[in-house]
mmCIF file with all atom_site columns, C-alpha atoms in Angstrom:
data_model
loop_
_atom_site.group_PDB
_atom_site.id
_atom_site.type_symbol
_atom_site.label_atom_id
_atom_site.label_alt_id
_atom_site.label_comp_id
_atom_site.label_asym_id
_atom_site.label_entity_id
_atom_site.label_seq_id
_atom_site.pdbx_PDB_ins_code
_atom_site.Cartn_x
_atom_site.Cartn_y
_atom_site.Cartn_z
_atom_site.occupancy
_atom_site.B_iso_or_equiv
_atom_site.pdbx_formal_charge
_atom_site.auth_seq_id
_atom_site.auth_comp_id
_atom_site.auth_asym_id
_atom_site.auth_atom_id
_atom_site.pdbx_PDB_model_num
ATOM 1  C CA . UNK A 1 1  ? 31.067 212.515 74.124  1.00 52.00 ? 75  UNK A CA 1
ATOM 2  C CA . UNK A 1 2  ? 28.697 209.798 75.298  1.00 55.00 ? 76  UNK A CA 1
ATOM 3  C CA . UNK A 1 3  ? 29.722 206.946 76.387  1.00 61.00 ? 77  UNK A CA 1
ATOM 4  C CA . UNK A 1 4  ? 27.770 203.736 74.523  1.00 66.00 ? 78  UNK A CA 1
ATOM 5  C CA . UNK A 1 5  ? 26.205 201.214 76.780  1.00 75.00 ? 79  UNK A CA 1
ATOM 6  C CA . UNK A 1 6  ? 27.881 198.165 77.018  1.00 80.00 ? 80  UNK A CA 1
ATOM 7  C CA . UNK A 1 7  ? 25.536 195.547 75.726  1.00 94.00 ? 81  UNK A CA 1
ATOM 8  C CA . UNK A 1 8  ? 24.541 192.237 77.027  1.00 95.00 ? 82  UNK A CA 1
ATOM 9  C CA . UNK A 1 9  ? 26.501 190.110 73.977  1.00 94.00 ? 83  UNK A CA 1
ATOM 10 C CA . UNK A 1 10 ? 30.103 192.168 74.681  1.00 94.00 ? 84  UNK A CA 1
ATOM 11 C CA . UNK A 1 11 ? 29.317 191.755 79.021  1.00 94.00 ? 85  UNK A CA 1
ATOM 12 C CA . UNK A 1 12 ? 29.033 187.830 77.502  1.00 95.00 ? 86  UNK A CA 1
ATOM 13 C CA . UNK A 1 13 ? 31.691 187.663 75.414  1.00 96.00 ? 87  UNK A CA 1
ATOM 14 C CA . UNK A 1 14 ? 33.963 189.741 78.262  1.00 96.00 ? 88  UNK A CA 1
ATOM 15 C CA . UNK A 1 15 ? 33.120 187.008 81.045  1.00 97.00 ? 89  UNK A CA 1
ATOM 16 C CA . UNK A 1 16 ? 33.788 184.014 78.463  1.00 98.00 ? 90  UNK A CA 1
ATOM 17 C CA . UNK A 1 17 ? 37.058 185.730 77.901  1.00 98.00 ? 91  UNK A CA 1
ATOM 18 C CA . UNK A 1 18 ? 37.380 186.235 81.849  1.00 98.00 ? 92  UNK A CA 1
ATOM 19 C CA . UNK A 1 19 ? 36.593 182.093 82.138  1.00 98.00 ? 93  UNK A CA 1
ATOM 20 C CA . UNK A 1 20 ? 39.435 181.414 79.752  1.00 98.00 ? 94  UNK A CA 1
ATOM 21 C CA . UNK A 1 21 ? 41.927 183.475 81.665  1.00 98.00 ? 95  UNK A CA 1
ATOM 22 C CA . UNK A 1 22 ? 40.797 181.429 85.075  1.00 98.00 ? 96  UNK A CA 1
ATOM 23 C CA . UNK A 1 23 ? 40.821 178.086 83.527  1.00 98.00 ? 97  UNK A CA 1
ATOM 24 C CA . UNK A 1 24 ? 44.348 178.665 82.163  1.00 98.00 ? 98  UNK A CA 1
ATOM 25 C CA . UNK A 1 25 ? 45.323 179.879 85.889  1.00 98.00 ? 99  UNK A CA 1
ATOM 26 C CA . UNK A 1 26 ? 43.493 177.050 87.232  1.00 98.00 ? 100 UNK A CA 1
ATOM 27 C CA . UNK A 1 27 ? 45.809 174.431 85.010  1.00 98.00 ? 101 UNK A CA 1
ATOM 28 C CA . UNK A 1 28 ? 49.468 176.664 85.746  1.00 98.00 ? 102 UNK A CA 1
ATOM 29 C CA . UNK A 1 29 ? 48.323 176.432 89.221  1.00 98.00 ? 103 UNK A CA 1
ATOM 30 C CA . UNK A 1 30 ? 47.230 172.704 89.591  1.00 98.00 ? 104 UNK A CA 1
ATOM 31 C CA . UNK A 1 31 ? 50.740 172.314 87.761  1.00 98.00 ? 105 UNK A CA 1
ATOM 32 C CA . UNK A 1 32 ? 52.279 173.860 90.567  1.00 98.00 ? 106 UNK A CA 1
ATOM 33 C CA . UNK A 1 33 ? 50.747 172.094 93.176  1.00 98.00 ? 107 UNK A CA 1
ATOM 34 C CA . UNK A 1 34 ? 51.191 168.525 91.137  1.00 96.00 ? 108 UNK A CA 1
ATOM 35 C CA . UNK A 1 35 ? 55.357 169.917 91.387  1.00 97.00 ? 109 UNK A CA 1
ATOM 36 C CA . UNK A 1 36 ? 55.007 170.762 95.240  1.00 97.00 ? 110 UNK A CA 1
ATOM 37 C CA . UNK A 1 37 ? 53.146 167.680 96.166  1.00 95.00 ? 111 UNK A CA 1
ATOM 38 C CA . UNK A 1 38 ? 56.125 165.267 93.772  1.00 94.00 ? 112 UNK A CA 1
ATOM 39 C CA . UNK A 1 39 ? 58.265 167.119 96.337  1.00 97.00 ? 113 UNK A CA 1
ATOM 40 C CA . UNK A 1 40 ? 56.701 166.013 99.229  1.00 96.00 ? 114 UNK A CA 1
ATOM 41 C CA . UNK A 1 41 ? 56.482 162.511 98.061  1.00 94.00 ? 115 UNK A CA 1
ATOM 42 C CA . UNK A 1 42 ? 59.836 161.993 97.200  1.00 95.00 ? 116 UNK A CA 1
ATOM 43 C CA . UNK A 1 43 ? 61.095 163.839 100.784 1.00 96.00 ? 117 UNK A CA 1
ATOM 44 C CA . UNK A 1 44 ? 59.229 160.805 102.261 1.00 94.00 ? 118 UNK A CA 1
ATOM 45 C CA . UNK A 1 45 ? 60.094 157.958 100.502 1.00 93.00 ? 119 UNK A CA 1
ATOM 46 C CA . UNK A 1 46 ? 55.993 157.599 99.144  1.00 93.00 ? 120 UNK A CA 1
ATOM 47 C CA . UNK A 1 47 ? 57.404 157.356 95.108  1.00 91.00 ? 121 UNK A CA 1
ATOM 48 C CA . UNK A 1 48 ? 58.085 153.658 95.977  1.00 93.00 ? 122 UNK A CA 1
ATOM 49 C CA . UNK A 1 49 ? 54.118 152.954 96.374  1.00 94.00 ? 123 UNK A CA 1
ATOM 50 C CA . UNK A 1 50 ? 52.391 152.038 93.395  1.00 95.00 ? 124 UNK A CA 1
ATOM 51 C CA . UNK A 1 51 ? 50.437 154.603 91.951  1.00 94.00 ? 125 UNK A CA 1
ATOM 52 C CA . UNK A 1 52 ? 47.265 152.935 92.119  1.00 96.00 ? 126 UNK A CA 1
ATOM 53 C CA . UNK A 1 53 ? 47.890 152.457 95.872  1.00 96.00 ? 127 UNK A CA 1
ATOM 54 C CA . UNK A 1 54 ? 48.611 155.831 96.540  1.00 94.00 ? 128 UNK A CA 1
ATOM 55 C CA . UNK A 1 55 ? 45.404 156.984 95.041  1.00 95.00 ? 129 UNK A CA 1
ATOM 56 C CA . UNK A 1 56 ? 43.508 154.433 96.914  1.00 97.00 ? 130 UNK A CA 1
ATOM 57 C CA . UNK A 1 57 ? 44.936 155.264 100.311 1.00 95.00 ? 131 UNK A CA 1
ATOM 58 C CA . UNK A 1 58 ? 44.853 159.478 99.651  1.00 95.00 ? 132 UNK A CA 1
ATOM 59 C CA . UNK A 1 59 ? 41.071 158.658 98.326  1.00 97.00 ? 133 UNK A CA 1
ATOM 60 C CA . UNK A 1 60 ? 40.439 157.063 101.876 1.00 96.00 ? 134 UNK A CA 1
ATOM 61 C CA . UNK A 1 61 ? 42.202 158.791 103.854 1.00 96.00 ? 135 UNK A CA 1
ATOM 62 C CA . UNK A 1 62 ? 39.992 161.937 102.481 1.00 96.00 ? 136 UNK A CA 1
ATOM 63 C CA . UNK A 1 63 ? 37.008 159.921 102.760 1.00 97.00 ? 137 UNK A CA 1
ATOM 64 C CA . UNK A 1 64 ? 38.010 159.132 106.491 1.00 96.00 ? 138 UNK A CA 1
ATOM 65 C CA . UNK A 1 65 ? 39.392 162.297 107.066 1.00 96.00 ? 139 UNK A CA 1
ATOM 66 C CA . UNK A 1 66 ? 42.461 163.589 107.332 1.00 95.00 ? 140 UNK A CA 1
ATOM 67 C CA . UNK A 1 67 ? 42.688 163.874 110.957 1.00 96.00 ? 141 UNK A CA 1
ATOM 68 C CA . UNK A 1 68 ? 40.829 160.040 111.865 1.00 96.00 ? 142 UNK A CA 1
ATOM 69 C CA . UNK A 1 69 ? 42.390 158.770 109.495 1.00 95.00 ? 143 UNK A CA 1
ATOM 70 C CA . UNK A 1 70 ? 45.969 159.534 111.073 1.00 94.00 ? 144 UNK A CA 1
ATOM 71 C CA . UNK A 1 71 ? 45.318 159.210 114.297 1.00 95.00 ? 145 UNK A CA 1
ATOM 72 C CA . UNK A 1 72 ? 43.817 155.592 113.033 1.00 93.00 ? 146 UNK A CA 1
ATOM 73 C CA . UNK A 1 73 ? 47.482 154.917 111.356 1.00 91.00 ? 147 UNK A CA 1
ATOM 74 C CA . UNK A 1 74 ? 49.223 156.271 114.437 1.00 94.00 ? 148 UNK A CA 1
ATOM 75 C CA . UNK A 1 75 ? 47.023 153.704 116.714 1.00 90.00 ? 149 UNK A CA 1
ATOM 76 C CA . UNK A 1 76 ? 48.363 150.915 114.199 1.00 79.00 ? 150 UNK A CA 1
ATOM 77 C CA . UNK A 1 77 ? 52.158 151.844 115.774 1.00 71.00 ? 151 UNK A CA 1
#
């Protein structure tokens, strides 16, 4: 029995399928880091800085670098 070739609307229609599975993994795992990362923040005492803050100083500190931009805070000791 012969196999039909797979044609170029079902490889589409497969790989928008595919996209849907990744972009629901993408959210469950962005979830799981947002959990991880509350964690960390609340280990170190960070859920006391206002929001806004905290995004400011992450957003610079990425900006900067991670690694300048501690060894800049550690200078400030």
């Amino acid at each position: 029995m012969a196999r039909s070739k797979t044609s170029s609307r079902d490889a589409l229609l497969k790989l928008r399928e595919h996209r849907r599975e990744l972009d629901a993994r993408e959210i469950a795992l962005r979830d799981a880091a947002a959990a991880e990362l509350g964690k960390v923040l609340i280990e170190c005492g960070a859920e006391l800085i206002e929001p806004s803050k905290l995004k400011a100083l992450v957003s610079k500190a990425l900006t900067l670098g991670i690694d300048p931009a501690l060894a800049r805070l550690s200078a400030a000791d």
